[in-house]
CSV table of C-alpha atoms in Angstrom, one decimal:
chain,number,residue,atom,x,y,z
A,634,ALA,CA,-85.3,22.5,-163.5
A,635,ILE,CA,-88.6,21.8,-165.1
A,636,PHE,CA,-86.9,20.0,-168.0
A,637,TYR,CA,-84.9,17.7,-165.7
A,638,PHE,CA,-87.8,16.9,-163.5
A,639,ASN,CA,-89.9,16.0,-166.6
A,640,LYS,CA,-87.1,13.8,-167.8
A,641,VAL,CA,-87.0,11.9,-164.5
A,642,PHE,CA,-90.8,11.5,-164.5
A,643,GLU,CA,-90.8,10.2,-168.1
A,644,SER,CA,-87.8,8.0,-167.8
A,645,TYR,CA,-88.5,6.3,-164.4
A,646,PRO,CA,-92.3,6.6,-164.0
A,647,GLY,CA,-92.6,3.9,-161.4
A,648,SER,CA,-89.8,5.2,-159.1
A,649,GLU,CA,-89.9,7.3,-156.0
A,650,SER,CA,-87.7,9.8,-157.8
A,651,ALA,CA,-90.5,10.2,-160.3
A,652,ALA,CA,-93.0,10.9,-157.5
A,653,VAL,CA,-90.7,13.6,-156.0
A,654,SER,CA,-90.1,15.0,-159.5
A,655,VAL,CA,-93.8,15.3,-160.4
A,656,ILE,CA,-94.6,17.0,-157.1
A,657,GLU,CA,-91.9,19.5,-157.7
A,658,LEU,CA,-93.1,20.0,-161.3
A,659,GLY,CA,-96.7,20.6,-160.1
A,660,LYS,CA,-95.5,23.2,-157.6
A,661,MET,CA,-93.3,25.0,-160.1
A,662,TYR,CA,-96.1,25.2,-162.7
A,663,GLU,CA,-98.4,26.6,-160.0
A,664,LEU,CA,-95.8,29.2,-158.9
A,665,ASN,CA,-95.6,30.3,-162.5
A,666,GLY,CA,-99.4,30.5,-162.7
A,667,ASN,CA,-99.5,27.7,-165.3
A,668,TYR,CA,-102.3,25.7,-163.6
A,669,GLN,CA,-103.3,23.7,-166.7
A,670,ALA,CA,-99.7,22.4,-167.1
A,671,SER,CA,-99.7,21.5,-163.4
A,672,ILE,CA,-103.0,19.6,-163.7
A,673,ALA,CA,-101.8,17.8,-166.9
A,674,VAL,CA,-98.7,16.4,-165.2
A,675,LEU,CA,-100.5,15.6,-162.0
A,676,GLU,CA,-103.2,13.7,-163.9
A,677,GLN,CA,-100.6,11.6,-165.6
A,678,ALA,CA,-98.9,11.0,-162.2
A,679,SER,CA,-102.3,9.9,-160.6
A,680,THR,CA,-102.3,7.0,-163.0
A,681,LYS,CA,-98.6,6.2,-163.1
A,682,LEU,CA,-97.9,6.5,-159.4
A,683,LYS,CA,-100.9,4.4,-158.2
A,684,ASP,CA,-98.7,2.4,-155.7
A,685,SER,CA,-96.5,5.3,-154.6
A,686,PRO,CA,-96.7,6.5,-150.9
A,687,ARG,CA,-96.5,10.0,-152.4
A,688,LEU,CA,-99.8,9.6,-154.4
A,689,PRO,CA,-101.9,11.4,-151.7
A,690,GLU,CA,-99.7,14.5,-152.0
A,691,VAL,CA,-100.0,14.3,-155.8
A,692,LEU,CA,-103.8,14.2,-155.5
A,693,PHE,CA,-103.9,17.1,-153.0
A,694,LEU,CA,-101.8,19.2,-155.4
A,695,LYS,CA,-104.1,18.3,-158.2
A,696,GLY,CA,-107.1,19.3,-156.2
A,697,THR,CA,-105.7,22.7,-155.3
A,698,ALA,CA,-104.7,23.3,-158.9
A,699,TYR,CA,-108.4,22.7,-159.9
A,700,ILE,CA,-109.4,25.3,-157.2
A,701,LYS,CA,-107.0,27.8,-158.8
A,702,ILE,CA,-108.8,27.5,-162.2
A,703,ASP,CA,-112.2,27.6,-160.5
A,704,ASP,CA,-113.1,24.1,-161.5
A,705,VAL,CA,-114.7,23.4,-158.1
A,706,GLN,CA,-116.5,20.2,-159.2
A,707,LYS,CA,-113.2,18.5,-160.2
A,708,ALA,CA,-111.4,19.8,-157.2
A,709,TYR,CA,-114.1,18.4,-154.9
A,710,GLY,CA,-114.0,15.0,-156.7
A,711,THR,CA,-110.3,14.9,-156.3
A,712,PHE,CA,-110.4,15.8,-152.6
A,713,GLU,CA,-113.2,13.2,-152.1
A,714,GLU,CA,-111.1,10.5,-153.7
A,715,LEU,CA,-108.2,11.4,-151.5
A,716,ALA,CA,-110.2,11.5,-148.3
A,717,MET,CA,-111.8,8.2,-149.1
A,718,TYR,CA,-108.9,6.1,-150.1
A,719,HIS,CA,-106.0,7.6,-148.2
A,720,ARG,CA,-107.6,8.2,-144.8
A,721,GLU,CA,-104.6,7.8,-142.6
A,722,THR,CA,-102.5,10.5,-144.3
A,723,ILE,CA,-102.4,14.2,-143.5
A,724,PHE,CA,-103.4,14.9,-147.1
A,725,ALA,CA,-106.7,13.2,-146.5
A,726,ASP,CA,-107.3,15.6,-143.6
A,727,ARG,CA,-106.2,18.6,-145.6
A,728,ALA,CA,-108.6,17.4,-148.4
A,729,LYS,CA,-111.5,17.2,-145.9
A,730,PHE,CA,-110.8,20.7,-144.8
A,731,GLU,CA,-110.8,22.0,-148.4
A,732,MET,CA,-114.1,20.1,-149.0
A,733,GLY,CA,-115.5,21.8,-145.9
A,734,LEU,CA,-114.6,25.2,-147.3
A,735,ILE,CA,-116.3,24.3,-150.6
A,736,ASP,CA,-119.4,23.0,-148.8
A,737,MET,CA,-119.7,26.1,-146.6
A,738,ALA,CA,-119.3,28.4,-149.7
A,739,THR,CA,-122.2,26.6,-151.4
A,740,GLY,CA,-124.4,26.5,-148.4
A,741,ARG,CA,-124.1,22.7,-147.7
A,742,TYR,CA,-123.5,23.5,-144.0
A,743,ASP,CA,-124.3,20.0,-142.6
A,744,ILE,CA,-121.7,18.4,-144.8
A,745,ALA,CA,-119.2,21.3,-144.1
A,746,ASN,CA,-119.7,20.8,-140.4
A,747,LYS,CA,-119.0,17.1,-140.7
A,748,ASN,CA,-115.8,17.6,-142.7
A,749,PHE,CA,-114.5,20.3,-140.3
A,750,LEU,CA,-115.3,18.2,-137.2
A,751,ASP,CA,-113.8,15.0,-138.6
A,752,VAL,CA,-110.5,16.9,-138.9
A,753,ALA,CA,-110.7,18.9,-135.7
A,754,GLU,CA,-111.4,15.7,-133.6
A,755,ARG,CA,-108.5,13.9,-135.1
A,756,ARG,CA,-105.8,16.6,-134.9
A,757,THR,CA,-104.3,18.9,-132.4
A,758,ASP,CA,-102.1,20.8,-134.8
A,759,ASP,CA,-102.6,24.0,-136.9
A,760,LEU,CA,-104.9,22.1,-139.3
A,761,GLY,CA,-107.0,21.0,-136.4
A,762,ALA,CA,-107.1,24.6,-135.2
A,763,ARG,CA,-108.1,25.8,-138.6
A,764,SER,CA,-110.9,23.2,-138.8
A,765,GLN,CA,-112.2,23.9,-135.4
A,766,PHE,CA,-112.4,27.7,-136.1
A,767,HIS,CA,-114.2,27.1,-139.4
A,768,TYR,CA,-116.6,24.8,-137.7
A,769,GLY,CA,-117.5,27.7,-135.4
A,770,LEU,CA,-117.7,30.0,-138.4
A,771,SER,CA,-120.0,27.6,-140.2
A,772,LEU,CA,-122.3,27.5,-137.1
A,773,TYR,CA,-122.2,31.3,-136.9
A,774,GLU,CA,-123.2,31.7,-140.5
A,775,GLN,CA,-126.2,29.4,-139.9
A,776,GLY,CA,-127.3,31.6,-136.9
A,777,LYS,CA,-126.5,28.8,-134.4
A,778,ILE,CA,-124.9,31.3,-132.1
A,779,THR,CA,-124.8,29.3,-128.8
A,780,GLU,CA,-123.3,26.3,-130.6
A,781,ALA,CA,-120.8,28.6,-132.4
A,782,ILE,CA,-119.6,29.9,-129.1
A,783,SER,CA,-119.0,26.4,-127.8
A,784,ALA,CA,-117.0,25.5,-130.9
A,785,LEU,CA,-114.9,28.7,-130.7
A,786,VAL,CA,-114.2,28.3,-127.0
A,787,ARG,CA,-112.7,24.9,-127.9
A,788,VAL,CA,-110.1,26.7,-130.1
A,789,ARG,CA,-109.0,28.5,-126.9
A,790,THR,CA,-108.9,25.4,-124.8
A,791,VAL,CA,-107.3,22.9,-127.3
A,792,TYR,CA,-105.4,25.0,-129.8
A,793,SER,CA,-104.3,28.1,-127.8
A,794,GLN,CA,-100.8,28.0,-129.3
A,795,TYR,CA,-102.0,28.4,-132.8
A,796,GLU,CA,-102.2,32.1,-133.9
A,797,PRO,CA,-104.0,33.5,-135.8
A,798,TRP,CA,-106.8,31.0,-135.3
A,799,LEU,CA,-107.0,31.8,-131.6
A,800,SER,CA,-107.3,35.6,-132.2
A,801,ARG,CA,-109.7,35.0,-135.1
A,802,SER,CA,-111.8,32.9,-132.6
A,803,TYR,CA,-111.8,35.8,-130.1
A,804,LEU,CA,-113.0,38.1,-132.9
A,805,LEU,CA,-115.8,35.8,-133.9
A,806,LEU,CA,-116.7,35.2,-130.3
A,807,GLY,CA,-117.1,38.9,-130.0
A,808,ASP,CA,-119.4,38.9,-133.0
A,809,CYS,CA,-121.4,36.1,-131.4
A,810,TYR,CA,-122.0,38.1,-128.3
A,811,VAL,CA,-123.0,41.1,-130.4
A,812,LYS,CA,-125.7,38.8,-131.9
A,813,LEU,CA,-126.8,37.9,-128.4
A,814,ASN,CA,-126.8,41.7,-127.5
A,815,ASP,CA,-124.2,41.1,-124.8
A,816,LYS,CA,-122.0,44.1,-125.6
A,817,ARG,CA,-119.9,43.8,-122.4
A,818,GLN,CA,-118.8,40.2,-123.3
A,819,ALA,CA,-118.3,41.2,-127.0
A,820,GLU,CA,-116.0,44.1,-126.0
A,821,GLU,CA,-114.0,41.8,-123.7
A,822,MET,CA,-113.3,39.4,-126.6
A,823,TYR,CA,-112.3,42.2,-128.9
A,824,ARG,CA,-110.0,43.7,-126.3
A,825,VAL,CA,-108.1,40.5,-126.1
A,826,VAL,CA,-107.3,40.8,-129.8
A,827,VAL,CA,-106.4,44.5,-129.5
A,828,THR,CA,-103.9,43.6,-126.7
A,829,LYS,CA,-102.3,40.8,-128.7
A,830,HIS,CA,-102.2,42.5,-132.0
A,831,LYS,CA,-101.3,46.2,-131.5
A,832,GLY,CA,-100.6,47.9,-134.7
A,833,ASN,CA,-101.5,45.1,-137.1
A,834,GLU,CA,-104.5,44.2,-139.2
A,835,LEU,CA,-106.3,41.9,-136.7
A,836,GLY,CA,-105.8,44.5,-133.9
A,837,GLU,CA,-107.2,47.2,-136.1
A,838,GLU,CA,-110.2,45.1,-137.0
A,839,ALA,CA,-110.9,44.4,-133.3
A,840,ARG,CA,-110.5,48.1,-132.5
A,841,GLN,CA,-113.1,49.1,-135.2
A,842,LYS,CA,-115.5,46.5,-133.8
A,843,ILE,CA,-115.2,48.0,-130.3
A,844,SER,CA,-116.0,51.5,-131.8
A,845,LYS,CA,-119.2,50.1,-133.3
A,846,LEU,CA,-120.3,48.9,-129.9
A,847,LYS,CA,-120.5,52.5,-128.5
């Protein structure tokens, strides 16, 4: 399959078939753990498919491949390019979320918050739920507990159909109330998760958190 996708990409570089082929190639190389090969073909495609509607997807795959080889700087630059020049696509929003994760991991909380909020305010799907949760997590990590609670409550009111982000929000809400020394509210949040997730990892985590409250 790799041979034939390569042949299409090399023989018809400006066509939509080439765009589809290169996306499949990138995914196949990643599945095989060959991230350098994935990056090489996606780099070529970034230039050859400048006018293709599939370019945002190509750029996103390239960014995630850079993450896999721990080249965070190039990943961030790729995501930034995608978010700036292809704003109206889902891949731009996915890129902003990835940028937010990098920003949060490196302590750039203000920029992380902006990236997460940009996505959460635009979307009401799973990506929006993920972004809203991570906005709350970013605030929690900064010690802005009251603001974190407000952000996490929004997961419940806007994205209640998206598990596990809803249950993760309840867990983190419990942690917020622990920080505020409100053990009763904390236990209430944890018990919601225990009820929803009996016998699985999230439920067990919530049960352990309740035990620590005693």
